[in-house]
Amino acid sequence: DAGVTQSPTHLIKTRGQQVTLRCSPISGHKSVSWYQQVLGQGPQFIFQYYEKEERGRGNFPDRFSARQFPNYSSELNVNALLLGDSALYLCASRWGFGTGETGELFFGEGSRLTVL
Amino acid sequence: SQQGEEDPQALSIQEGENATMNCSYKTSINNLQWYRQNSGRGLVHLILIRSNEREKHSGRLRVTLDTSKKSSSLLITASRAADTASYFCATDATHGSSNTGKLIFGQGTTLQVKP
């Protein structure tokens, strides 16, 4: 079975531009979350989506937005790019959205964004 | 912001030796998870330990959790060169009926296993 797939794998943008990153979850997984990993740091939570609705948001500015489609794939958009947005953007999926606990996440290989 | 800290930041050992990594966190948790990352690629889930568990094993991995000290350790026994990677702890601090699906990651320990 295919794992979580992300595209593009690498991209270079300039300051002020906009970027869209894409994620397809594991078949059957209905929940997708996005993380930003700056070089040398651990991943930081950006968003979680379940059944096309935003269910959680991290401490990121409004320049960051996301959505989930009926097939459970997801897009992360970042507007007005800053140099500090350079990072590995990771998508993770899991099956459900149970109460009380976040279990194992399945990560994609990430999209490495460089902002010049 | 990061939940906690990992110690050491970097660890270099010989093949066959054991590797121990520690993780501290700040808030009460539902569970604590360990992930592995090879060379800036995707993270792979290793093991999950719940707040009411004290120790868990999976193959060559042993995880302990001390909720009174808000700390956890990951032990990799009989290490191999293929274990070279970064290891991250992540905590699920969700409370109440809503579940944001948020994990809070530490800054990681970079492990090098020399053949």
mmCIF file of C-alpha atoms in Angstrom:
data_model
loop_
_atom_site.group_PDB
_atom_site.id
_atom_site.type_symbol
_atom_site.label_atom_id
_atom_site.label_comp_id
_atom_site.label_asym_id
_atom_site.label_seq_id
_atom_site.Cartn_x
_atom_site.Cartn_y
_atom_site.Cartn_z
ATOM 1 C CA ASP A 1 0.000 0.000 0.000
ATOM 2 C CA ALA A 2 1.179 3.514 -0.751
ATOM 3 C CA GLY A 3 2.231 5.628 2.180
ATOM 4 C CA VAL A 4 1.640 9.332 2.603
ATOM 5 C CA THR A 5 2.733 11.134 -0.549
ATOM 6 C CA GLN A 6 3.737 14.772 -0.783
ATOM 7 C CA SER A 7 4.519 17.047 -3.687
ATOM 8 C CA PRO A 8 6.641 18.762 -4.702
ATOM 9 C CA THR A 9 9.668 17.287 -2.926
ATOM 10 C CA HIS A 10 11.793 20.403 -3.348
ATOM 11 C CA LEU A 11 11.004 23.941 -4.388
ATOM 12 C CA ILE A 12 12.640 27.336 -4.385
ATOM 13 C CA LYS A 13 10.674 30.561 -4.075
ATOM 14 C CA THR A 14 11.528 34.214 -3.534
ATOM 15 C CA ARG A 15 10.312 36.455 -0.757
ATOM 16 C CA GLY A 16 6.744 37.647 -1.203
ATOM 17 C CA GLN A 17 5.705 34.744 -3.403
ATOM 18 C CA GLN A 18 3.054 32.175 -2.579
ATOM 19 C CA VAL A 19 3.415 28.400 -2.400
ATOM 20 C CA THR A 20 1.018 25.445 -2.400
ATOM 21 C CA LEU A 21 2.080 22.075 -1.030
ATOM 22 C CA ARG A 22 0.068 18.907 -1.570
ATOM 23 C CA CYS A 23 -0.479 15.759 0.446
ATOM 24 C CA SER A 24 -2.266 12.479 -0.160
ATOM 25 C CA PRO A 25 -2.896 10.425 2.973
ATOM 26 C CA ILE A 26 -2.732 6.673 3.318
ATOM 27 C CA SER A 27 -5.831 5.075 1.822
ATOM 28 C CA GLY A 28 -8.545 4.968 4.468
ATOM 29 C CA HIS A 29 -7.000 7.682 6.613
ATOM 30 C CA LYS A 30 -9.361 10.601 7.121
ATOM 31 C CA SER A 31 -7.182 12.898 9.202
ATOM 32 C CA VAL A 32 -4.298 14.966 7.863
ATOM 33 C CA SER A 33 -1.990 17.212 9.818
ATOM 34 C CA TRP A 34 0.807 19.544 8.720
ATOM 35 C CA TYR A 35 4.086 20.226 10.489
ATOM 36 C CA GLN A 36 6.939 22.649 9.816
ATOM 37 C CA GLN A 37 10.478 21.512 10.575
ATOM 38 C CA VAL A 38 13.177 24.137 10.509
ATOM 39 C CA LEU A 39 16.716 22.806 10.098
ATOM 40 C CA GLY A 40 18.054 21.490 13.386
ATOM 41 C CA GLN A 41 14.693 21.624 15.159
ATOM 42 C CA GLY A 42 11.839 19.245 15.819
ATOM 43 C CA PRO A 43 8.617 19.485 13.801
ATOM 44 C CA GLN A 44 6.080 22.122 14.852
ATOM 45 C CA PHE A 45 2.347 21.610 14.449
ATOM 46 C CA ILE A 46 0.610 23.861 11.916
ATOM 47 C CA PHE A 47 -2.847 22.374 11.214
ATOM 48 C CA GLN A 48 -4.982 19.291 11.580
ATOM 49 C CA TYR A 49 -7.914 18.534 9.278
ATOM 50 C CA TYR A 50 -10.528 15.827 9.654
ATOM 51 C CA GLU A 51 -13.511 15.302 7.390
ATOM 52 C CA LYS A 52 -12.635 18.531 5.551
ATOM 53 C CA GLU A 53 -12.837 20.652 8.683
ATOM 54 C CA GLU A 54 -10.006 22.332 10.556
ATOM 55 C CA ARG A 55 -9.746 20.662 13.961
ATOM 56 C CA GLY A 56 -6.578 22.223 15.276
ATOM 57 C CA ARG A 57 -4.247 25.088 14.528
ATOM 58 C CA GLY A 58 -0.756 25.826 15.794
ATOM 59 C CA ASN A 59 0.865 29.155 16.496
ATOM 60 C CA PHE A 60 1.379 30.255 12.901
ATOM 61 C CA PRO A 61 0.355 33.524 11.224
ATOM 62 C CA ASP A 62 -2.660 33.865 8.954
ATOM 63 C CA ARG A 63 -0.342 33.652 5.961
ATOM 64 C CA PHE A 64 -0.596 29.911 6.494
ATOM 65 C CA SER A 65 -3.819 28.229 5.403
ATOM 66 C CA ALA A 66 -4.899 24.743 4.454
ATOM 67 C CA ARG A 67 -7.821 22.754 3.245
ATOM 68 C CA GLN A 68 -8.886 19.145 2.884
ATOM 69 C CA PHE A 69 -10.752 17.741 -0.087
ATOM 70 C CA PRO A 70 -13.522 15.116 -0.252
ATOM 71 C CA ASN A 71 -10.924 12.452 -1.096
ATOM 72 C CA TYR A 72 -9.085 13.446 2.142
ATOM 73 C CA SER A 73 -6.076 14.871 0.318
ATOM 74 C CA SER A 74 -4.905 18.229 1.567
ATOM 75 C CA GLU A 75 -3.136 21.407 0.505
ATOM 76 C CA LEU A 76 -1.074 23.792 2.587
ATOM 77 C CA ASN A 77 -0.781 27.351 1.296
ATOM 78 C CA VAL A 78 1.689 29.938 2.460
ATOM 79 C CA ASN A 79 1.351 33.519 1.240
ATOM 80 C CA ALA A 80 3.820 36.402 1.286
ATOM 81 C CA LEU A 81 6.784 34.104 1.878
ATOM 82 C CA LEU A 82 9.504 35.167 4.282
ATOM 83 C CA LEU A 83 13.052 33.887 4.534
ATOM 84 C CA GLY A 84 12.076 32.256 7.828
ATOM 85 C CA ASP A 85 9.525 30.073 6.069
ATOM 86 C CA SER A 86 12.382 28.006 4.643
ATOM 87 C CA ALA A 87 11.819 24.561 6.135
ATOM 88 C CA LEU A 88 10.780 20.968 5.557
ATOM 89 C CA TYR A 89 6.985 20.792 5.510
ATOM 90 C CA LEU A 90 5.694 17.446 6.650
ATOM 91 C CA CYS A 91 2.256 15.974 6.169
ATOM 92 C CA ALA A 92 1.003 13.179 8.404
ATOM 93 C CA SER A 93 -2.127 11.096 8.310
ATOM 94 C CA ARG A 94 -4.044 8.791 10.629
ATOM 95 C CA TRP A 95 -7.306 6.945 10.388
ATOM 96 C CA GLY A 96 -9.652 8.529 12.796
ATOM 97 C CA PHE A 97 -10.195 11.421 15.072
ATOM 98 C CA GLY A 98 -10.949 9.789 18.357
ATOM 99 C CA THR A 99 -11.422 11.704 21.530
ATOM 100 C CA GLY A 100 -8.835 12.000 24.205
ATOM 101 C CA GLU A 101 -5.712 10.812 22.467
ATOM 102 C CA THR A 102 -3.515 11.418 19.452
ATOM 103 C CA GLY A 103 -1.981 8.145 18.402
ATOM 104 C CA GLU A 104 0.615 7.156 15.845
ATOM 105 C CA LEU A 105 1.099 9.503 12.910
ATOM 106 C CA PHE A 106 2.237 8.337 9.480
ATOM 107 C CA PHE A 107 4.476 10.925 7.849
ATOM 108 C CA GLY A 108 5.290 11.654 4.235
ATOM 109 C CA GLU A 109 8.823 12.426 3.064
ATOM 110 C CA GLY A 110 8.146 16.150 3.162
ATOM 111 C CA SER A 111 8.399 19.144 0.855
ATOM 112 C CA ARG A 112 11.597 21.133 1.294
ATOM 113 C CA LEU A 113 10.939 24.820 0.712
ATOM 114 C CA THR A 114 13.760 27.288 0.238
ATOM 115 C CA VAL A 115 12.893 30.983 0.240
ATOM 116 C CA LEU A 116 15.503 33.301 -1.269
ATOM 117 C CA SER B 1 7.284 26.232 20.987
ATOM 118 C CA GLN B 2 8.841 22.922 21.876
ATOM 119 C CA GLN B 3 7.350 20.833 24.679
ATOM 120 C CA GLY B 4 10.611 19.783 26.125
ATOM 121 C CA GLU B 5 14.178 18.964 25.651
ATOM 122 C CA GLU B 6 16.135 15.960 24.567
ATOM 123 C CA ASP B 7 19.456 14.932 25.918
ATOM 124 C CA PRO B 8 22.041 14.503 24.584
ATOM 125 C CA GLN B 9 21.728 16.585 21.430
ATOM 126 C CA ALA B 10 24.250 14.313 19.734
ATOM 127 C CA LEU B 11 25.520 10.836 20.513
ATOM 128 C CA SER B 12 28.254 8.818 18.817
ATOM 129 C CA ILE B 13 28.795 5.150 19.655
ATOM 130 C CA GLN B 14 30.314 1.994 18.189
ATOM 131 C CA GLU B 15 28.248 -0.719 16.609
ATOM 132 C CA GLY B 16 27.090 -3.217 19.234
ATOM 133 C CA GLU B 17 26.916 -0.660 22.030
ATOM 134 C CA ASN B 18 23.691 0.536 23.610
ATOM 135 C CA ALA B 19 22.344 4.038 23.001
ATOM 136 C CA THR B 20 20.250 5.915 25.543
ATOM 137 C CA MET B 21 18.363 9.117 24.794
ATOM 138 C CA ASN B 22 16.352 11.152 27.258
ATOM 139 C CA CYS B 23 13.364 13.410 26.842
ATOM 140 C CA SER B 24 11.800 15.848 29.282
ATOM 141 C CA TYR B 25 8.454 17.564 28.891
ATOM 142 C CA LYS B 26 6.489 20.248 30.676
ATOM 143 C CA THR B 27 2.778 19.476 30.822
ATOM 144 C CA SER B 28 0.646 16.465 31.695
ATOM 145 C CA ILE B 29 0.283 14.069 28.780
ATOM 146 C CA ASN B 30 -1.888 11.294 27.378
ATOM 147 C CA ASN B 31 1.005 9.531 25.759
ATOM 148 C CA LEU B 32 4.572 9.967 24.650
ATOM 149 C CA GLN B 33 5.875 8.732 21.312
ATOM 150 C CA TRP B 34 9.300 8.269 19.779
ATOM 151 C CA TYR B 35 10.018 8.860 16.099
ATOM 152 C CA ARG B 36 13.066 8.357 13.931
ATOM 153 C CA GLN B 37 14.165 10.564 11.032
ATOM 154 C CA ASN B 38 16.855 9.739 8.487
ATOM 155 C CA SER B 39 18.727 12.691 6.980
ATOM 156 C CA GLY B 40 15.895 15.232 6.999
ATOM 157 C CA ARG B 41 13.379 12.877 5.460
ATOM 158 C CA GLY B 42 9.995 11.832 6.838
ATOM 159 C CA LEU B 43 9.534 10.666 10.406
ATOM 160 C CA VAL B 44 8.858 7.032 11.222
ATOM 161 C CA HIS B 45 6.928 6.061 14.340
ATOM 162 C CA LEU B 46 8.874 3.759 16.674
ATOM 163 C CA ILE B 47 6.857 3.300 19.842
ATOM 164 C CA LEU B 48 4.058 4.835 21.919
ATOM 165 C CA ILE B 49 3.803 4.686 25.697
ATOM 166 C CA ARG B 50 0.712 5.843 27.556
ATOM 167 C CA SER B 51 0.714 7.915 30.702
ATOM 168 C CA ASN B 52 -0.366 4.922 32.819
ATOM 169 C CA GLU B 53 2.509 2.758 31.545
ATOM 170 C CA ARG B 54 6.027 2.777 32.951
ATOM 171 C CA GLU B 55 7.946 0.663 30.459
ATOM 172 C CA LYS B 56 7.455 -0.717 26.989
ATOM 173 C CA HIS B 57 9.535 -2.887 24.668
ATOM 174 C CA SER B 58 9.596 -3.298 20.913
ATOM 175 C CA GLY B 59 12.387 -5.405 19.453
ATOM 176 C CA ARG B 60 15.684 -3.722 20.385
ATOM 177 C CA LEU B 61 13.860 -0.676 21.741
ATOM 178 C CA ARG B 62 12.992 -0.076 25.371
ATOM 179 C CA VAL B 63 11.100 3.008 26.469
ATOM 180 C CA THR B 64 10.493 4.155 30.016
ATOM 181 C CA LEU B 65 8.190 6.883 31.242
ATOM 182 C CA ASP B 66 8.292 8.667 34.587
ATOM 183 C CA THR B 67 5.310 10.999 34.780
ATOM 184 C CA SER B 68 6.335 12.289 38.213
ATOM 185 C CA LYS B 69 9.576 13.591 36.713
ATOM 186 C CA LYS B 70 7.989 14.355 33.331
ATOM 187 C CA SER B 71 10.695 12.416 31.564
ATOM 188 C CA SER B 72 11.179 9.468 29.242
ATOM 189 C CA SER B 73 14.114 7.514 27.935
ATOM 190 C CA LEU B 74 14.674 5.498 24.776
ATOM 191 C CA LEU B 75 17.212 2.682 24.879
ATOM 192 C CA ILE B 76 18.424 1.060 21.670
ATOM 193 C CA THR B 77 20.299 -2.139 22.447
ATOM 194 C CA ALA B 78 23.015 -3.720 20.296
ATOM 195 C CA SER B 79 23.074 -0.742 17.945
ATOM 196 C CA ARG B 80 23.781 -1.078 14.235
ATOM 197 C CA ALA B 81 25.154 1.364 11.675
ATOM 198 C CA ALA B 82 21.635 1.445 10.185
ATOM 199 C CA ASP B 83 20.366 2.987 13.441
ATOM 200 C CA THR B 84 22.193 6.213 12.538
ATOM 201 C CA ALA B 85 19.431 8.845 12.455
ATOM 202 C CA SER B 86 17.780 11.594 14.478
ATOM 203 C CA TYR B 87 15.382 10.511 17.195
ATOM 204 C CA PHE B 88 12.532 12.672 18.435
ATOM 205 C CA CYS B 89 10.166 12.340 21.342
ATOM 206 C CA ALA B 90 6.669 13.726 20.905
ATOM 207 C CA THR B 91 3.958 14.256 23.473
ATOM 208 C CA ASP B 92 0.221 14.240 23.123
ATOM 209 C CA ALA B 93 -1.013 16.838 25.557
ATOM 210 C CA THR B 94 -4.629 16.783 24.375
ATOM 211 C CA HIS B 95 -7.128 17.263 27.150
ATOM 212 C CA GLY B 96 -10.867 17.095 27.243
ATOM 213 C CA SER B 97 -13.175 15.772 24.578
ATOM 214 C CA SER B 98 -11.720 17.785 21.741
ATOM 215 C CA ASN B 99 -8.721 16.311 20.028
ATOM 216 C CA THR B 100 -6.621 18.620 17.923
ATOM 217 C CA GLY B 101 -4.322 15.826 16.825
ATOM 218 C CA LYS B 102 -1.366 17.897 17.882
ATOM 219 C CA LEU B 103 1.900 16.308 18.886
ATOM 220 C CA ILE B 104 4.593 18.435 20.462
ATOM 221 C CA PHE B 105 8.084 17.375 19.424
ATOM 222 C CA GLY B 106 11.390 17.777 21.166
ATOM 223 C CA GLN B 107 14.476 19.044 19.365
ATOM 224 C CA GLY B 108 15.853 15.580 18.814
ATOM 225 C CA THR B 109 18.972 13.552 19.453
ATOM 226 C CA THR B 110 21.290 12.847 16.538
ATOM 227 C CA LEU B 111 22.708 9.343 16.850
ATOM 228 C CA GLN B 112 25.743 8.176 14.921
ATOM 229 C CA VAL B 113 26.631 4.493 15.078
ATOM 230 C CA LYS B 114 30.104 3.761 13.771
ATOM 231 C CA PRO B 115 30.727 0.404 12.116
#
